[in-house]
């Protein structure tokens, strides 16, 4: 699976990185086992889709930023800014302010998708109770230490903005307001403790997740369809 020279935003990257089809035979082949396989695979494919969507958005955003800069520099010319806004709408179907805000939605999708992989990976390990799979799950957690904080900040955005949260099931004031911090390599935002949590999800991180899942499936007794 060579993807080094393929742009993440290209459909070919998605098809190359998607998990292969796995099967399991004998007494191990139960409805529950197949369900765990399908849920974990689907969660990973959701992550790849979210990553590809974000990359496409960022590529186009860079083009819009450059065109806006040119419009501002030429703002002495009547209609330069309004013409730029019109071009944004024609290209995206969205007003420029909404298009800019859509960046947050992409980051939210990435954090949600990766969290779904984590949740289903935990369920997968719980079902098989294998120490090798448990080690892979731990490696996943260590590779994404900011996942829970970033995901929670998105999921509870309104509470974070009000500095409200729950501790032990009870309402409690949290330490600081929610801020996004510029981080070209990922998502960085203040957490409920007032510190900074960073989540990096790109080509290398996604390939690493894929590698962990492939190992977990094989340890659990799954085989590739073409190995039958």
PDB file of C-alpha atoms in Angstrom:
ATOM      1  CA  UNK A   1       0.000   0.000   0.000  1.00  0.00           C
ATOM      2  CA  UNK A   2       2.014   2.938  -1.280  1.00  0.00           C
ATOM      3  CA  UNK A   3       0.382   6.279  -0.471  1.00  0.00           C
ATOM      4  CA  UNK A   4       3.466   8.450   0.062  1.00  0.00           C
ATOM      5  CA  UNK A   5       3.065  10.289  -3.242  1.00  0.00           C
ATOM      6  CA  UNK A   6      -0.723  10.540  -3.168  1.00  0.00           C
ATOM      7  CA  UNK A   7      -2.386  13.717  -1.932  1.00  0.00           C
ATOM      8  CA  UNK A   8      -4.601  13.089   1.106  1.00  0.00           C
ATOM      9  CA  UNK A   9      -7.383  15.037  -0.601  1.00  0.00           C
ATOM     10  CA  UNK A  10      -7.422  12.653  -3.586  1.00  0.00           C
ATOM     11  CA  UNK A  11     -10.050   9.871  -3.699  1.00  0.00           C
ATOM     12  CA  UNK A  12      -7.279   7.372  -4.467  1.00  0.00           C
ATOM     13  CA  UNK A  13      -5.770   7.985  -1.019  1.00  0.00           C
ATOM     14  CA  UNK A  14      -9.089   7.037   0.566  1.00  0.00           C
ATOM     15  CA  UNK A  15      -9.346   3.786  -1.391  1.00  0.00           C
ATOM     16  CA  UNK A  16      -5.710   2.857  -0.763  1.00  0.00           C
ATOM     17  CA  UNK A  17      -5.833   3.420   2.991  1.00  0.00           C
ATOM     18  CA  UNK A  18      -9.221   1.824   3.723  1.00  0.00           C
ATOM     19  CA  UNK A  19      -9.031  -1.437   5.647  1.00  0.00           C
ATOM     20  CA  UNK A  20      -9.169  -4.662   3.627  1.00  0.00           C
ATOM     21  CA  UNK A  21     -11.953  -7.176   4.089  1.00  0.00           C
ATOM     22  CA  UNK A  22     -11.395  -9.550   6.997  1.00  0.00           C
ATOM     23  CA  UNK A  23     -13.059 -12.860   7.707  1.00  0.00           C
ATOM     24  CA  UNK A  24     -12.941 -15.343  10.566  1.00  0.00           C
ATOM     25  CA  UNK A  25     -13.996 -18.981  10.507  1.00  0.00           C
ATOM     26  CA  UNK A  26     -14.898 -21.850  12.804  1.00  0.00           C
ATOM     27  CA  UNK A  27     -16.517 -21.432  16.178  1.00  0.00           C
ATOM     28  CA  UNK A  28     -14.999 -17.943  16.473  1.00  0.00           C
ATOM     29  CA  UNK A  29     -17.325 -16.730  13.711  1.00  0.00           C
ATOM     30  CA  UNK A  30     -20.267 -15.355  15.669  1.00  0.00           C
ATOM     31  CA  UNK A  31     -22.680 -12.507  15.058  1.00  0.00           C
ATOM     32  CA  UNK A  32     -21.086 -10.515  17.874  1.00  0.00           C
ATOM     33  CA  UNK A  33     -17.554 -10.973  16.518  1.00  0.00           C
ATOM     34  CA  UNK A  34     -18.604  -9.877  13.026  1.00  0.00           C
ATOM     35  CA  UNK A  35     -20.416  -6.874  14.497  1.00  0.00           C
ATOM     36  CA  UNK A  36     -17.279  -5.780  16.372  1.00  0.00           C
ATOM     37  CA  UNK A  37     -15.280  -6.160  13.158  1.00  0.00           C
ATOM     38  CA  UNK A  38     -17.742  -4.065  11.172  1.00  0.00           C
ATOM     39  CA  UNK A  39     -18.043  -1.300  13.792  1.00  0.00           C
ATOM     40  CA  UNK A  40     -14.277  -0.896  14.152  1.00  0.00           C
ATOM     41  CA  UNK A  41     -13.719  -0.933  10.380  1.00  0.00           C
ATOM     42  CA  UNK A  42     -16.528   1.583   9.812  1.00  0.00           C
ATOM     43  CA  UNK A  43     -15.127   3.910  12.487  1.00  0.00           C
ATOM     44  CA  UNK A  44     -11.729   3.906  10.774  1.00  0.00           C
ATOM     45  CA  UNK A  45     -13.268   4.601   7.372  1.00  0.00           C
ATOM     46  CA  UNK A  46     -15.167   7.525   8.913  1.00  0.00           C
ATOM     47  CA  UNK A  47     -11.822   8.878  10.137  1.00  0.00           C
ATOM     48  CA  UNK A  48     -10.275   8.600   6.666  1.00  0.00           C
ATOM     49  CA  UNK A  49     -13.304  10.324   5.123  1.00  0.00           C
ATOM     50  CA  UNK A  50     -13.095  13.164   7.669  1.00  0.00           C
ATOM     51  CA  UNK A  51      -9.355  13.545   7.023  1.00  0.00           C
ATOM     52  CA  UNK A  52      -9.830  13.652   3.232  1.00  0.00           C
ATOM     53  CA  UNK A  53     -12.660  16.180   3.578  1.00  0.00           C
ATOM     54  CA  UNK A  54     -10.536  18.427   5.813  1.00  0.00           C
ATOM     55  CA  UNK A  55      -7.610  18.313   3.384  1.00  0.00           C
ATOM     56  CA  UNK A  56      -9.842  19.270   0.465  1.00  0.00           C
ATOM     57  CA  UNK A  57     -11.287  22.112   2.512  1.00  0.00           C
ATOM     58  CA  UNK A  58      -7.840  23.357   3.539  1.00  0.00           C
ATOM     59  CA  UNK A  59      -6.557  23.263  -0.024  1.00  0.00           C
ATOM     60  CA  UNK A  60      -9.467  25.336  -1.242  1.00  0.00           C
ATOM     61  CA  UNK A  61      -9.203  27.621   1.785  1.00  0.00           C
ATOM     62  CA  UNK A  62      -5.615  28.467   0.885  1.00  0.00           C
ATOM     63  CA  UNK A  63      -6.829  29.468  -2.555  1.00  0.00           C
ATOM     64  CA  UNK A  64      -9.579  31.650  -1.047  1.00  0.00           C
ATOM     65  CA  UNK A  65      -7.156  33.303   1.390  1.00  0.00           C
ATOM     66  CA  UNK A  66      -4.816  34.166  -1.465  1.00  0.00           C
ATOM     67  CA  UNK A  67      -7.645  35.513  -3.594  1.00  0.00           C
ATOM     68  CA  UNK A  68      -8.923  37.579  -0.644  1.00  0.00           C
ATOM     69  CA  UNK A  69      -5.452  39.019  -0.101  1.00  0.00           C
ATOM     70  CA  UNK A  70      -5.369  40.050  -3.736  1.00  0.00           C
ATOM     71  CA  UNK A  71      -8.851  41.551  -3.380  1.00  0.00           C
ATOM     72  CA  UNK A  72      -7.797  43.556  -0.304  1.00  0.00           C
ATOM     73  CA  UNK A  73      -4.659  44.798  -2.029  1.00  0.00           C
ATOM     74  CA  UNK A  74      -6.814  45.857  -4.947  1.00  0.00           C
ATOM     75  CA  UNK A  75      -9.571  47.250  -2.743  1.00  0.00           C
ATOM     76  CA  UNK A  76      -9.001  50.702  -4.154  1.00  0.00           C
ATOM     77  CA  UNK A  77     -10.675  49.291  -7.215  1.00  0.00           C
ATOM     78  CA  UNK A  78     -14.475  49.572  -6.811  1.00  0.00           C
ATOM     79  CA  UNK A  79     -16.182  46.275  -6.091  1.00  0.00           C
ATOM     80  CA  UNK A  80     -13.011  44.233  -5.405  1.00  0.00           C
ATOM     81  CA  UNK A  81     -14.166  42.828  -2.040  1.00  0.00           C
ATOM     82  CA  UNK A  82     -17.760  42.272  -3.119  1.00  0.00           C
ATOM     83  CA  UNK A  83     -16.512  40.476  -6.234  1.00  0.00           C
ATOM     84  CA  UNK A  84     -14.371  38.222  -3.990  1.00  0.00           C
ATOM     85  CA  UNK A  85     -17.386  37.421  -1.790  1.00  0.00           C
ATOM     86  CA  UNK A  86     -19.378  36.632  -4.886  1.00  0.00           C
ATOM     87  CA  UNK A  87     -16.643  34.273  -6.109  1.00  0.00           C
ATOM     88  CA  UNK A  88     -16.631  32.470  -2.729  1.00  0.00           C
ATOM     89  CA  UNK A  89     -20.372  31.932  -2.946  1.00  0.00           C
ATOM     90  CA  UNK A  90     -20.164  30.737  -6.544  1.00  0.00           C
ATOM     91  CA  UNK A  91     -17.371  28.289  -5.649  1.00  0.00           C
ATOM     92  CA  UNK A  92     -18.740  26.914  -2.383  1.00  0.00           C
ATOM     93  CA  UNK A  93     -22.433  27.767  -2.268  1.00  0.00           C
ATOM     94  CA  UNK A  94     -21.778  29.469   1.086  1.00  0.00           C
ATOM     95  CA  UNK A  95     -21.336  33.095   2.218  1.00  0.00           C
ATOM     96  CA  UNK A  96     -17.680  33.804   3.043  1.00  0.00           C
ATOM     97  CA  UNK A  97     -18.244  34.038   6.820  1.00  0.00           C
ATOM     98  CA  UNK A  98     -19.942  30.635   6.921  1.00  0.00           C
ATOM     99  CA  UNK A  99     -17.221  29.105   4.763  1.00  0.00           C
ATOM    100  CA  UNK A 100     -14.607  30.381   7.206  1.00  0.00           C
ATOM    101  CA  UNK A 101     -16.540  28.996  10.193  1.00  0.00           C
ATOM    102  CA  UNK A 102     -16.743  25.600   8.494  1.00  0.00           C
ATOM    103  CA  UNK A 103     -13.149  24.995   9.547  1.00  0.00           C
ATOM    104  CA  UNK A 104     -14.411  24.291  13.067  1.00  0.00           C
ATOM    105  CA  UNK A 105     -16.847  21.713  11.715  1.00  0.00           C
ATOM    106  CA  UNK A 106     -13.999  19.880   9.959  1.00  0.00           C
ATOM    107  CA  UNK A 107     -11.935  19.778  13.131  1.00  0.00           C
ATOM    108  CA  UNK A 108     -14.962  18.596  15.080  1.00  0.00           C
ATOM    109  CA  UNK A 109     -15.498  15.799  12.552  1.00  0.00           C
ATOM    110  CA  UNK A 110     -11.866  14.698  12.839  1.00  0.00           C
ATOM    111  CA  UNK A 111     -11.962  14.561  16.638  1.00  0.00           C
ATOM    112  CA  UNK A 112     -15.322  12.754  16.654  1.00  0.00           C
ATOM    113  CA  UNK A 113     -14.163  10.183  14.076  1.00  0.00           C
ATOM    114  CA  UNK A 114     -10.925   9.424  15.921  1.00  0.00           C
ATOM    115  CA  UNK A 115     -12.827   9.125  19.194  1.00  0.00           C
ATOM    116  CA  UNK A 116     -15.183   6.628  17.547  1.00  0.00           C
ATOM    117  CA  UNK A 117     -12.179   4.546  16.501  1.00  0.00           C
ATOM    118  CA  UNK A 118     -10.952   4.621  20.100  1.00  0.00           C
ATOM    119  CA  UNK A 119     -14.343   3.650  21.573  1.00  0.00           C
ATOM    120  CA  UNK A 120     -14.767   0.745  19.152  1.00  0.00           C
ATOM    121  CA  UNK A 121     -11.147  -0.340  19.629  1.00  0.00           C
ATOM    122  CA  UNK A 122     -11.848  -0.563  23.382  1.00  0.00           C
ATOM    123  CA  UNK A 123     -14.954  -2.661  22.742  1.00  0.00           C
ATOM    124  CA  UNK A 124     -12.961  -4.883  20.388  1.00  0.00           C
ATOM    125  CA  UNK A 125     -10.330  -5.455  23.087  1.00  0.00           C
ATOM    126  CA  UNK A 126     -12.986  -6.053  25.732  1.00  0.00           C
ATOM    127  CA  UNK A 127     -14.519  -8.779  23.594  1.00  0.00           C
ATOM    128  CA  UNK A 128     -11.289 -10.657  22.867  1.00  0.00           C
ATOM    129  CA  UNK A 129      -9.496  -9.882  26.168  1.00  0.00           C
ATOM    130  CA  UNK A 130      -6.098 -10.369  24.552  1.00  0.00           C
ATOM    131  CA  UNK A 131      -2.984  -8.792  26.171  1.00  0.00           C
ATOM    132  CA  UNK A 132      -1.420  -8.113  22.754  1.00  0.00           C
ATOM    133  CA  UNK A 133      -4.494  -6.219  21.589  1.00  0.00           C
ATOM    134  CA  UNK A 134      -4.546  -4.395  24.926  1.00  0.00           C
ATOM    135  CA  UNK A 135      -0.948  -3.278  24.261  1.00  0.00           C
ATOM    136  CA  UNK A 136      -1.990  -1.976  20.831  1.00  0.00           C
ATOM    137  CA  UNK A 137      -4.874  -0.062  22.403  1.00  0.00           C
ATOM    138  CA  UNK A 138      -2.475   1.485  24.903  1.00  0.00           C
ATOM    139  CA  UNK A 139      -0.170   2.517  22.053  1.00  0.00           C
ATOM    140  CA  UNK A 140      -3.168   4.184  20.393  1.00  0.00           C
ATOM    141  CA  UNK A 141      -3.974   6.132  23.592  1.00  0.00           C
ATOM    142  CA  UNK A 142      -0.364   7.225  24.057  1.00  0.00           C
ATOM    143  CA  UNK A 143      -0.233   8.463  20.461  1.00  0.00           C
ATOM    144  CA  UNK A 144      -3.297  10.714  21.006  1.00  0.00           C
ATOM    145  CA  UNK A 145      -3.123  12.059  24.586  1.00  0.00           C
ATOM    146  CA  UNK A 146      -5.249  15.112  23.779  1.00  0.00           C
ATOM    147  CA  UNK A 147      -8.095  13.188  22.153  1.00  0.00           C
ATOM    148  CA  UNK A 148     -10.527  13.122  25.070  1.00  0.00           C
ATOM    149  CA  UNK A 149     -10.055  16.786  26.005  1.00  0.00           C
ATOM    150  CA  UNK A 150     -10.437  18.030  22.423  1.00  0.00           C
ATOM    151  CA  UNK A 151     -13.416  15.792  21.733  1.00  0.00           C
ATOM    152  CA  UNK A 152     -15.098  16.835  25.017  1.00  0.00           C
ATOM    153  CA  UNK A 153     -14.519  20.523  24.291  1.00  0.00           C
ATOM    154  CA  UNK A 154     -16.274  20.179  20.938  1.00  0.00           C
ATOM    155  CA  UNK A 155     -19.065  17.984  22.327  1.00  0.00           C
ATOM    156  CA  UNK A 156     -19.730  20.325  25.262  1.00  0.00           C
ATOM    157  CA  UNK A 157     -18.959  23.596  23.526  1.00  0.00           C
ATOM    158  CA  UNK A 158     -21.829  25.507  25.141  1.00  0.00           C
ATOM    159  CA  UNK A 159     -20.869  24.355  28.650  1.00  0.00           C
ATOM    160  CA  UNK A 160     -17.239  25.235  28.020  1.00  0.00           C
ATOM    161  CA  UNK A 161     -18.145  28.748  26.893  1.00  0.00           C
ATOM    162  CA  UNK A 162     -20.182  29.159  30.112  1.00  0.00           C
ATOM    163  CA  UNK A 163     -17.319  27.613  32.110  1.00  0.00           C
ATOM    164  CA  UNK A 164     -19.690  24.948  33.346  1.00  0.00           C
ATOM    165  CA  UNK A 165     -19.084  21.226  33.466  1.00  0.00           C
ATOM    166  CA  UNK A 166     -19.628  18.119  35.549  1.00  0.00           C
ATOM    167  CA  UNK A 167     -17.348  16.524  38.112  1.00  0.00           C
ATOM    168  CA  UNK A 168     -18.523  13.256  39.594  1.00  0.00           C
ATOM    169  CA  UNK A 169     -21.898  13.724  37.936  1.00  0.00           C
ATOM    170  CA  UNK A 170     -22.450  17.111  39.592  1.00  0.00           C
ATOM    171  CA  UNK A 171     -22.323  20.568  38.054  1.00  0.00           C
ATOM    172  CA  UNK A 172     -19.071  22.411  38.652  1.00  0.00           C
ATOM    173  CA  UNK A 173     -17.265  25.487  37.408  1.00  0.00           C
ATOM    174  CA  UNK A 174     -14.350  24.662  35.109  1.00  0.00           C
ATOM    175  CA  UNK A 175     -11.028  26.439  35.077  1.00  0.00           C
ATOM    176  CA  UNK A 176     -10.969  28.577  32.008  1.00  0.00           C
ATOM    177  CA  UNK A 177     -12.689  29.775  28.846  1.00  0.00           C
ATOM    178  CA  UNK A 178     -12.446  27.902  25.568  1.00  0.00           C
ATOM    179  CA  UNK A 179      -9.836  29.146  23.107  1.00  0.00           C
ATOM    180  CA  UNK A 180      -8.580  27.799  19.821  1.00  0.00           C
ATOM    181  CA  UNK A 181      -4.848  28.123  19.348  1.00  0.00           C
ATOM    182  CA  UNK A 182      -3.209  28.292  15.925  1.00  0.00           C
ATOM    183  CA  UNK A 183      -1.601  24.926  15.208  1.00  0.00           C
ATOM    184  CA  UNK A 184      -0.897  24.097  11.549  1.00  0.00           C
ATOM    185  CA  UNK A 185      -0.254  20.454  12.424  1.00  0.00           C
ATOM    186  CA  UNK A 186      -3.548  19.732  14.147  1.00  0.00           C
ATOM    187  CA  UNK A 187      -6.136  21.002  16.608  1.00  0.00           C
ATOM    188  CA  UNK A 188      -5.086  22.897  19.742  1.00  0.00           C
ATOM    189  CA  UNK A 189      -7.504  24.237  22.304  1.00  0.00           C
ATOM    190  CA  UNK A 190      -7.711  25.005  26.003  1.00  0.00           C
ATOM    191  CA  UNK A 191      -9.091  22.163  28.103  1.00  0.00           C
ATOM    192  CA  UNK A 192     -11.330  22.149  31.173  1.00  0.00           C
ATOM    193  CA  UNK A 193      -8.301  22.450  33.456  1.00  0.00           C
ATOM    194  CA  UNK A 194      -7.178  25.664  31.795  1.00  0.00           C
ATOM    195  CA  UNK A 195      -4.243  23.942  30.081  1.00  0.00           C
ATOM    196  CA  UNK A 196      -3.655  23.246  26.395  1.00  0.00           C
ATOM    197  CA  UNK A 197      -4.647  20.034  24.634  1.00  0.00           C
ATOM    198  CA  UNK A 198      -3.422  19.205  21.150  1.00  0.00           C
ATOM    199  CA  UNK A 199      -4.716  16.602  18.737  1.00  0.00           C
ATOM    200  CA  UNK A 200      -2.737  15.834  15.611  1.00  0.00           C
ATOM    201  CA  UNK A 201      -4.466  13.828  12.896  1.00  0.00           C
ATOM    202  CA  UNK A 202      -2.810  13.740   9.491  1.00  0.00           C
ATOM    203  CA  UNK A 203      -1.370  11.258   7.033  1.00  0.00           C
ATOM    204  CA  UNK A 204       1.196   9.707   9.394  1.00  0.00           C
ATOM    205  CA  UNK A 205      -1.150   9.525  12.381  1.00  0.00           C
ATOM    206  CA  UNK A 206      -3.879   7.868  10.302  1.00  0.00           C
ATOM    207  CA  UNK A 207      -1.439   5.340   8.828  1.00  0.00           C
ATOM    208  CA  UNK A 208      -0.314   4.516  12.368  1.00  0.00           C
ATOM    209  CA  UNK A 209      -3.910   3.908  13.466  1.00  0.00           C
ATOM    210  CA  UNK A 210      -4.389   1.654  10.435  1.00  0.00           C
ATOM    211  CA  UNK A 211      -1.289  -0.351  11.323  1.00  0.00           C
ATOM    212  CA  UNK A 212      -2.538  -0.885  14.897  1.00  0.00           C
ATOM    213  CA  UNK A 213      -5.956  -2.053  13.695  1.00  0.00           C
ATOM    214  CA  UNK A 214      -4.481  -4.455  11.133  1.00  0.00           C
ATOM    215  CA  UNK A 215      -2.375  -6.045  13.872  1.00  0.00           C
ATOM    216  CA  UNK A 216      -5.366  -6.258  16.213  1.00  0.00           C
ATOM    217  CA  UNK A 217      -7.517  -8.010  13.609  1.00  0.00           C
ATOM    218  CA  UNK A 218      -4.817 -10.583  12.874  1.00  0.00           C
ATOM    219  CA  UNK A 219      -4.170 -11.247  16.572  1.00  0.00           C
ATOM    220  CA  UNK A 220      -7.919 -11.786  17.050  1.00  0.00           C
ATOM    221  CA  UNK A 221      -7.868 -14.508  14.390  1.00  0.00           C
ATOM    222  CA  UNK A 222      -9.150 -12.615  11.369  1.00  0.00           C
ATOM    223  CA  UNK A 223      -7.663 -13.266   7.959  1.00  0.00           C
ATOM    224  CA  UNK A 224      -7.703 -11.281   4.746  1.00  0.00           C
ATOM    225  CA  UNK A 225     -10.281 -12.462   2.235  1.00  0.00           C
ATOM    226  CA  UNK A 226      -7.576 -13.318  -0.336  1.00  0.00           C
ATOM    227  CA  UNK A 227      -5.799 -15.573   2.202  1.00  0.00           C
ATOM    228  CA  UNK A 228      -8.688 -18.051   2.207  1.00  0.00           C
TER     229      UNK A 228
END
